[in-house]
Tab-separated table of C-alpha atoms and ligand atoms in Angstrom:
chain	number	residue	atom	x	y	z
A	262	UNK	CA	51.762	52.571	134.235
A	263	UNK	CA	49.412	51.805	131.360
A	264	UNK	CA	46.568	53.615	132.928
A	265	UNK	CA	48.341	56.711	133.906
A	266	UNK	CA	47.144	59.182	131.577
A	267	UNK	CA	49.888	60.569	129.187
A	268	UNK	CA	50.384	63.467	126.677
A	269	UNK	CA	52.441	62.807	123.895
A	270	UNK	CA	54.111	65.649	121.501
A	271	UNK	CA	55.974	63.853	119.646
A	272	UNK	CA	55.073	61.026	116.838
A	273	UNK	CA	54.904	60.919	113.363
A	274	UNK	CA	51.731	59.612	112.299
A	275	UNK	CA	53.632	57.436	109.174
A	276	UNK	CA	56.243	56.364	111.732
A	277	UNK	CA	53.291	54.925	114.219
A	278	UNK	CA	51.899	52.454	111.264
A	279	UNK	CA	52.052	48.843	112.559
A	280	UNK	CA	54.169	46.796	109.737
A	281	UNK	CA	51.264	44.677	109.796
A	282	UNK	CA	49.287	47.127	108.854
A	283	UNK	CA	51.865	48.510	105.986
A	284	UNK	CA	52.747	44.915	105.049
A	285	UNK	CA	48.807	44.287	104.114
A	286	UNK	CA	48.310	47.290	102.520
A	287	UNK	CA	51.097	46.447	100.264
A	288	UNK	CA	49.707	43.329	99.551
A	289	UNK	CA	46.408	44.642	98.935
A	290	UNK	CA	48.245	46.934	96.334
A	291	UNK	CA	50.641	44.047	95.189
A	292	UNK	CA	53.794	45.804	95.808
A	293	UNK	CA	56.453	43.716	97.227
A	294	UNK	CA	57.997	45.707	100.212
A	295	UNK	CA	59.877	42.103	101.800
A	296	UNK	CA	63.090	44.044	102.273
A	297	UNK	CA	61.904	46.380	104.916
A	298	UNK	CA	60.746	43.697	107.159
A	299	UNK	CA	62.768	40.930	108.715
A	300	UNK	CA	61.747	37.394	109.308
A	301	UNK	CA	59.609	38.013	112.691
A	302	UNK	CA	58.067	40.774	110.287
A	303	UNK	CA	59.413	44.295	112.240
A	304	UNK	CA	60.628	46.732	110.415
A	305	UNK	CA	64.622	45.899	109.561
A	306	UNK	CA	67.214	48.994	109.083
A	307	UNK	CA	70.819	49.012	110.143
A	308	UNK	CA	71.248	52.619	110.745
A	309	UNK	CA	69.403	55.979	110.981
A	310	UNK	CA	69.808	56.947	107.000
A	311	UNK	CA	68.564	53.392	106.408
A	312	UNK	CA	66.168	53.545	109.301
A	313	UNK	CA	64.903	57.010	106.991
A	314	UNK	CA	64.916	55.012	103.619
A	315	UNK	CA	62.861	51.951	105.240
A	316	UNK	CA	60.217	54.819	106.770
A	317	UNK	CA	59.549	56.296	103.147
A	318	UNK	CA	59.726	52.751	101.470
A	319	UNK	CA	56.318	52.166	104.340
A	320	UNK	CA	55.287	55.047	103.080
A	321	UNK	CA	54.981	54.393	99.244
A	322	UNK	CA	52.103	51.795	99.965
A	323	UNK	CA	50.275	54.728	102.324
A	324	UNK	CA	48.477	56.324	98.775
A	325	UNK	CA	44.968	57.877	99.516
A	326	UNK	CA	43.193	59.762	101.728
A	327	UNK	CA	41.078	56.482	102.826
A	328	UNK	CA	44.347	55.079	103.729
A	329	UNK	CA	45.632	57.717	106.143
A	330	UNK	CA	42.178	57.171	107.619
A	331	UNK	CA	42.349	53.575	108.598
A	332	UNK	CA	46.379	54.640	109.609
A	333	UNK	CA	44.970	56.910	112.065
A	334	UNK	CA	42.276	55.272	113.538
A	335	UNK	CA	44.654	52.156	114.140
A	336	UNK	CA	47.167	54.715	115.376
A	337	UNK	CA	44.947	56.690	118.101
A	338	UNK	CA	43.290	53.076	119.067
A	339	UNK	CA	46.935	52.016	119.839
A	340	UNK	CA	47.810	55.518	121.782
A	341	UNK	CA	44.714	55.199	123.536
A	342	UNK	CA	45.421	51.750	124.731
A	343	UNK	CA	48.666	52.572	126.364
A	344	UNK	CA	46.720	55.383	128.051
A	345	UNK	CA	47.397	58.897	125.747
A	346	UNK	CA	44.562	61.234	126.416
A	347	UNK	CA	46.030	63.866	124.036
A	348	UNK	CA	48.634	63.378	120.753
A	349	UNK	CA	50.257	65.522	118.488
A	350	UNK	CA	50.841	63.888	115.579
A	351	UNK	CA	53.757	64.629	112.862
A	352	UNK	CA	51.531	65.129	109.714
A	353	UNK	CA	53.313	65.100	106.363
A	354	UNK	CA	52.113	66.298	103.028
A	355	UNK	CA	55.189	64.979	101.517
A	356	UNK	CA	53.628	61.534	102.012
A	357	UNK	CA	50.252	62.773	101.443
A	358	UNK	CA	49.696	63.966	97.856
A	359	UNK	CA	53.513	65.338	97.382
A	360	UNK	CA	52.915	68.718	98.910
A	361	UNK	CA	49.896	69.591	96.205
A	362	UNK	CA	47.616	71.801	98.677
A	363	UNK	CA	44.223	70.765	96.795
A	364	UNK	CA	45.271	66.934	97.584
A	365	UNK	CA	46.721	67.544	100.928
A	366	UNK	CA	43.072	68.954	102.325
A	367	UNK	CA	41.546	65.566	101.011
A	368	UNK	CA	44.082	63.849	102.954
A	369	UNK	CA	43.656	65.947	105.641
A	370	UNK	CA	39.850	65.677	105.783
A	371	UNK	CA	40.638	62.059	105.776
A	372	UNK	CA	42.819	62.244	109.121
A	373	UNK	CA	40.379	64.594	111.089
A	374	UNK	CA	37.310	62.283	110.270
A	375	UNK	CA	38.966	59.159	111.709
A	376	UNK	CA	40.307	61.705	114.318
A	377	UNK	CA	36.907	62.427	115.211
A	378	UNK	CA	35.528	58.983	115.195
A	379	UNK	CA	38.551	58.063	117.696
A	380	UNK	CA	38.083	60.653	119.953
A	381	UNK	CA	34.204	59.582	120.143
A	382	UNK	CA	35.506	55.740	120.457
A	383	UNK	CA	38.040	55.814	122.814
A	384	UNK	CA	38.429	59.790	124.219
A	385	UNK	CA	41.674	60.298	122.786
A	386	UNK	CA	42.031	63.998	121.414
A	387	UNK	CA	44.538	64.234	118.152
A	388	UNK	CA	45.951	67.759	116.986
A	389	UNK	CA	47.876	67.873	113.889
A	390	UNK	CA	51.719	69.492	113.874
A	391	UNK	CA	52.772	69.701	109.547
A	392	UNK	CA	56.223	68.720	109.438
A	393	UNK	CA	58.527	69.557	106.359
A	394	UNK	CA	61.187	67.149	105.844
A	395	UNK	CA	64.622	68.437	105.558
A	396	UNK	CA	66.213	66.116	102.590
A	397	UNK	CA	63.619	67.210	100.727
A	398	UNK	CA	64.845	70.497	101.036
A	399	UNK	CA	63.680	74.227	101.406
A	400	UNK	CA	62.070	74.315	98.009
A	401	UNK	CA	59.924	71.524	98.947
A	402	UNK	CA	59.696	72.707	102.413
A	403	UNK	CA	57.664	75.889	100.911
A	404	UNK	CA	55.107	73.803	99.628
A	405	UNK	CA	54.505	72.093	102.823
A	406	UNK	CA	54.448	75.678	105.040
A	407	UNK	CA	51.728	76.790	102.041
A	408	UNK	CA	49.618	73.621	103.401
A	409	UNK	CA	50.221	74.682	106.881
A	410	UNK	CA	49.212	77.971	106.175
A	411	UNK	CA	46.277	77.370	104.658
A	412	UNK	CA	44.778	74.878	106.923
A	413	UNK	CA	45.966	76.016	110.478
A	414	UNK	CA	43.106	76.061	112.700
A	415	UNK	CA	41.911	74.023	115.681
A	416	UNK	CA	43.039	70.279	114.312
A	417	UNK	CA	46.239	71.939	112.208
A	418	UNK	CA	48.140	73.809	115.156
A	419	UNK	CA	51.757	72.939	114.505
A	420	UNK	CA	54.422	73.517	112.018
A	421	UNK	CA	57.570	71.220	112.468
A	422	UNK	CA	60.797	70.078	110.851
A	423	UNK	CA	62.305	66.665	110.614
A	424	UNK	CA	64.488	63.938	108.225
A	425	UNK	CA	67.954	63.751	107.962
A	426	UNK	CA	69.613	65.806	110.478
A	427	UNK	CA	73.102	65.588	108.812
A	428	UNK	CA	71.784	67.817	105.738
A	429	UNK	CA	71.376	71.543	104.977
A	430	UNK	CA	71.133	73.966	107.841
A	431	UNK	CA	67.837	75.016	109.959
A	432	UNK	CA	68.229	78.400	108.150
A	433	UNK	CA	67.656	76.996	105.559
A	434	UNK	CA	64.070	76.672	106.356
A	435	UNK	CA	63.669	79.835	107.957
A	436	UNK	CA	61.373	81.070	105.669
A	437	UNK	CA	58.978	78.338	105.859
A	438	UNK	CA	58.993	78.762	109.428
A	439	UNK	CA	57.846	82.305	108.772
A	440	UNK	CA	55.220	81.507	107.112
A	441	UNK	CA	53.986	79.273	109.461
A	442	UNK	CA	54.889	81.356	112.569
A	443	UNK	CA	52.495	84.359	110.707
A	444	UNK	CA	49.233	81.601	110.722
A	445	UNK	CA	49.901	81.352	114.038
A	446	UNK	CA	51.232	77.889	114.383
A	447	UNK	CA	52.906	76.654	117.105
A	448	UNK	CA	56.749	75.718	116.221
A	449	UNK	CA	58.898	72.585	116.912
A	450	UNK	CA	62.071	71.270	115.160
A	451	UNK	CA	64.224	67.839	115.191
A	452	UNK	CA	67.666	68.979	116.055
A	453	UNK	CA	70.246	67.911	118.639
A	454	UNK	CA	69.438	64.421	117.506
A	455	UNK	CA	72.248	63.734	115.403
A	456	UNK	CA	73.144	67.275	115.298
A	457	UNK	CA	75.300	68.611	118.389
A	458	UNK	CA	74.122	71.005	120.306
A	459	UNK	CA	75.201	73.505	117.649
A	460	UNK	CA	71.814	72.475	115.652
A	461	UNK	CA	69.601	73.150	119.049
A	462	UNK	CA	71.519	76.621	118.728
A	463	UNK	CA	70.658	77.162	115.327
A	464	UNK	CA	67.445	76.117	114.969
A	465	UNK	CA	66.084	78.322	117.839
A	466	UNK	CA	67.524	81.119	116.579
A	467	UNK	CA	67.101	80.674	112.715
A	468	UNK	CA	63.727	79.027	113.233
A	469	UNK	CA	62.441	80.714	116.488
A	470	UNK	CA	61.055	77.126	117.920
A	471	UNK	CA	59.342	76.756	121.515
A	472	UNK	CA	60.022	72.735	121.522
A	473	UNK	CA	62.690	70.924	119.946
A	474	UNK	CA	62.418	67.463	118.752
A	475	UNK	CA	65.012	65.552	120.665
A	476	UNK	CA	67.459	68.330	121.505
A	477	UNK	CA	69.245	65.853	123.816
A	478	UNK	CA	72.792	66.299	122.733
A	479	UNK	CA	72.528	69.197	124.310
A	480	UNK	CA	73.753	68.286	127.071
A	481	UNK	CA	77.018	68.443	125.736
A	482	UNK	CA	76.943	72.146	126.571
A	483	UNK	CA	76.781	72.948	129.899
A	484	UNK	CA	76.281	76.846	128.673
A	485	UNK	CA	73.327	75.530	126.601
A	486	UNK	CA	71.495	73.638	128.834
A	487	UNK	CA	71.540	76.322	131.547
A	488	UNK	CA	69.811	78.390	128.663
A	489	UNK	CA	67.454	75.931	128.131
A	490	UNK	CA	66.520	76.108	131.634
A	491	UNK	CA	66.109	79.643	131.758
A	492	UNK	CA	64.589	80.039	128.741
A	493	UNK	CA	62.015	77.094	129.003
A	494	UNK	CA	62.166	75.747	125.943
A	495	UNK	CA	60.570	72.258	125.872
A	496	UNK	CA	62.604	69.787	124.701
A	497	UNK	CA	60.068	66.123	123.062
A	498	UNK	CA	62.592	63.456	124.141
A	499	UNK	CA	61.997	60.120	122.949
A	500	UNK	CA	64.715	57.741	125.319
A	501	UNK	CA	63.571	54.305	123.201
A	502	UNK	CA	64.134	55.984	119.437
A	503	UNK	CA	67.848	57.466	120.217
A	504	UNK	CA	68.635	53.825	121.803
A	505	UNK	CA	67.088	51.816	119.019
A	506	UNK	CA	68.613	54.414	116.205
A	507	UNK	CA	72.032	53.791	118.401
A	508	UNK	CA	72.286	57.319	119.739
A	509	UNK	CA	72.945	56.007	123.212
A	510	UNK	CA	74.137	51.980	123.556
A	511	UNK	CA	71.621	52.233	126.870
A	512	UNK	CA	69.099	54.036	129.117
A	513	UNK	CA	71.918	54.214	131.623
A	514	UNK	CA	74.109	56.061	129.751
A	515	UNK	CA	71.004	58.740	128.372
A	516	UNK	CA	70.947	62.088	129.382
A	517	UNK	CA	67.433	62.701	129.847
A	518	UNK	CA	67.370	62.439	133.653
A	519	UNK	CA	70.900	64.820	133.764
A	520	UNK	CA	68.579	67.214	131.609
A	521	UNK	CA	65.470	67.186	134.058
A	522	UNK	CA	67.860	67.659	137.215
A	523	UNK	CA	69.508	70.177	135.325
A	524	UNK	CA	65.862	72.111	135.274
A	525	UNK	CA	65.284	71.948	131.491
A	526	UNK	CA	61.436	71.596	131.034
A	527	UNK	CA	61.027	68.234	128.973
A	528	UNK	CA	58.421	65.728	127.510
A	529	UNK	CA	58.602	61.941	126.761
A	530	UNK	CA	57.468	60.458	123.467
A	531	UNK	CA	57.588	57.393	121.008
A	532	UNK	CA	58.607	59.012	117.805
A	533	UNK	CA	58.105	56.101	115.612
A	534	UNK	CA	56.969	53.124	118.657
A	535	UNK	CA	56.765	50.253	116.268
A	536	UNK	CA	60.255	50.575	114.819
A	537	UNK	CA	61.977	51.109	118.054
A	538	UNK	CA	59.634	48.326	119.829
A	539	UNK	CA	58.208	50.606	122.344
A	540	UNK	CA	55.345	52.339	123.624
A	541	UNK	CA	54.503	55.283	125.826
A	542	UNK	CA	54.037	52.465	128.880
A	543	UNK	CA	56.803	50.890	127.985
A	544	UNK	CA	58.919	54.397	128.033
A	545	UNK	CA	57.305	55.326	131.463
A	546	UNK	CA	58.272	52.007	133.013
A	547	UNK	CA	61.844	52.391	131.729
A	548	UNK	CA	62.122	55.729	132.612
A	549	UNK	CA	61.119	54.245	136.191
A	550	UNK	CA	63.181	51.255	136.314
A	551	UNK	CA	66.346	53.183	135.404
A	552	UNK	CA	65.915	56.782	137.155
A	553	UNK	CA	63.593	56.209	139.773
A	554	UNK	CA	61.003	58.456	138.468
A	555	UNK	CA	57.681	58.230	140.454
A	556	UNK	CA	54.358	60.196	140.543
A	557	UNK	CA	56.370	63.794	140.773
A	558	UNK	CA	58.286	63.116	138.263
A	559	UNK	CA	55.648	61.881	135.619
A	560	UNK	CA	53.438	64.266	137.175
A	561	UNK	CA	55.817	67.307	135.927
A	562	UNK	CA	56.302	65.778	132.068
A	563	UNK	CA	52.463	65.617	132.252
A	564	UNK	CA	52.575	69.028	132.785
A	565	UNK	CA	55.177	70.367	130.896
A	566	UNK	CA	53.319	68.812	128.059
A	567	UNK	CA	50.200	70.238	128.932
A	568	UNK	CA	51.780	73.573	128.764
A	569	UNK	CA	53.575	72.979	125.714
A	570	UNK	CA	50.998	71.578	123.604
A	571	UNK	CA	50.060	73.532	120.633
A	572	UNK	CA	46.354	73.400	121.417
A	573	UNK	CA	43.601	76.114	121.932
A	574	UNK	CA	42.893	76.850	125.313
A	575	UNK	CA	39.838	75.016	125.695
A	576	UNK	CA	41.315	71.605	124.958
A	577	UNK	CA	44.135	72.507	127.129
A	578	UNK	CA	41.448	73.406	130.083
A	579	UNK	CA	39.569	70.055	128.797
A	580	UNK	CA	42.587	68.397	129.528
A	581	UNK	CA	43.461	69.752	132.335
A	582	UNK	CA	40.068	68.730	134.025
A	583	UNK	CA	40.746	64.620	132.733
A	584	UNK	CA	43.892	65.405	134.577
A	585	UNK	CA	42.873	66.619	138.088
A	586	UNK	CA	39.818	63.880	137.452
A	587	UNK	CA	40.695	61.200	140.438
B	606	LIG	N1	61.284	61.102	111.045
B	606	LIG	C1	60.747	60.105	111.759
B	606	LIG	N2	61.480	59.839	112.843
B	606	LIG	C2	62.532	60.684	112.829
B	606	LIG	C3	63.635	60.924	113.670
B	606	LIG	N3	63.843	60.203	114.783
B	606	LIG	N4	64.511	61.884	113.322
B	606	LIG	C4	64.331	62.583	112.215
B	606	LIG	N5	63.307	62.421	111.386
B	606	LIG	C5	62.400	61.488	111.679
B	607	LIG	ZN1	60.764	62.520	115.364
């Protein structure tokens, strides 16, 4: 399972720092961040809005450009270990100079040199997807679609949406999804997570997404998933994160298999692996255990990602090569 090689959509960059890694940069910094961790040193939370407040406490220690360097190379060394060949990383200028564009390149120069240096290392190819977050609002949201805007290109080649699910509406962010839409991003948005399938609704028509992050409460309309199928949206489902934010009590009970019988094209991801304990291999060998999936079945998320990814066409025909490569 490890070795098969994987393409992964969805993972925020932040959400992928090992709390070793956060718990020594806080220490290097001397601020005391004890109450996100508990005693075996994970990340603790009781519930997705704490789960959301113990991400952004991690994130207070993550403050310079050098720092999202060393966060990405350990990031891509640990995707490349379980076997990614291509990620698209969550990138958020809300954690990365506060939205301020002349701060967010520096930061961003930061994350495409160790980008670089990873892909030289260990193969793995990185794009970047800039992702607003909705409880900071659409004022805020603005600021981050300027960033996106002005630095889409061949590393920046997705806008996307997440956060807290429960506020404001994906209209809300419509116009920064116009903005980014016009610099020719790619588009993705969290919905359907702990939204019904009303918010998978609303954000592809008030945000025009390809790919929705999550989107699996869908499957609580039947009329909604046949439009899925038909319309081939992609939905980035990530089986470990809505069991270990208590979406679903087990794989068992998850619709992601329902979803790929019911011919919806969909991915597999991590979202945030080291607070919900898992990997991409460990996903895959889940995904296996419970559903039976074998070669045809990995073989078609491979693909579906390959498709879906917000890359130019030459990586995509790079990848494909790596892919057909015995
Ligand atoms: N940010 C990081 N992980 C998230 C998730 N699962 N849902 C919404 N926002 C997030
Ligand atoms: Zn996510």
């Amino acid at each position: 399972m490890r070795d098969m090689p994987k393409l992964e959509l969805h993972l925020h960059l932040e959400g992928a720092a090992p709390p070793a890694f956060i718990r020594a940069m806080a220490q290097r910094k001397t601020v005391d961040l004890s109450r996100i961790f508990d005693e075996r040193g994970a990340y603790a939370y009781r519930d997705f809005p704490d789960f959301l407040r113990v991400y952004e406490a991690a994130c207070t220690v993550l403050t310079s450009p050098q720092d999202f360097h060393d966060l990405t190379l350990a990031v891509l060394e640990q995707s490349a270990e379980e076997g990614v060949i291509y990620t698209e990383a969550f990138l958020s200028p809300d954690f990365c100079g506060g939205g301020d564009l002349a701060a967010w390149r520096d930061y961003l120069a930061a994350i495409e040199a160790a980008a670089s240096q990873a892909e030289a290392q260990s193969a793995i190819i990185m794009r970047g997807c800039v992702t607003c977050i909705r409880h900071f609002g659409p004022e805020q949201a603005r600021k981050i679609a300027r960033c996106a805007q002005e630095t889409a290109g061949r590393f920046i080649t997705g806008f996307g949406l997440a956060g807290d699910e429960s506020m404001l509406q994906p209209k809300d962010f419509a116009y920064a999804f116009d903005a980014a839409r016009e610099a020719g991003l790619g588009l993705t948005a969290h919905a359907g997570e702990w939204g019904g399938p009303g918010s998978v609704r609303d954000a592809l028509r008030d945000l025009r997404v390809t790919r929705i992050g999550h989107g699996v409460r869908a499957i609580e309309d039947p009329a909604l998933v046949d439009h899925l199928a038909e319309t081939g949206v992609v939905l980035e489902v990530c089986p470990g994160s809505n069991i270990a934010l208590g979406l679903y009590h087990t794989l068992a009970q998850h619709p992601i298999d329902r979803l790929r019988r019911a011919g919806v094209k969909l991915t597999v991801a991590t979202d945030d692996p080291p607070f919900f304990h898992t990997t991409m291999t460990r996903e895959y060998q889940a995904l296996a255990d419970q559903f039976g999936w074998e070669a045809p079945e990995f073989d078609a998320i491979t693909q579906t990602a390959l498709d879906a990814a917000f890359c130019d066409p030459e990586t995509r025909s790079a990848l494909a090569k790596r892919l057909e490569a015995p």
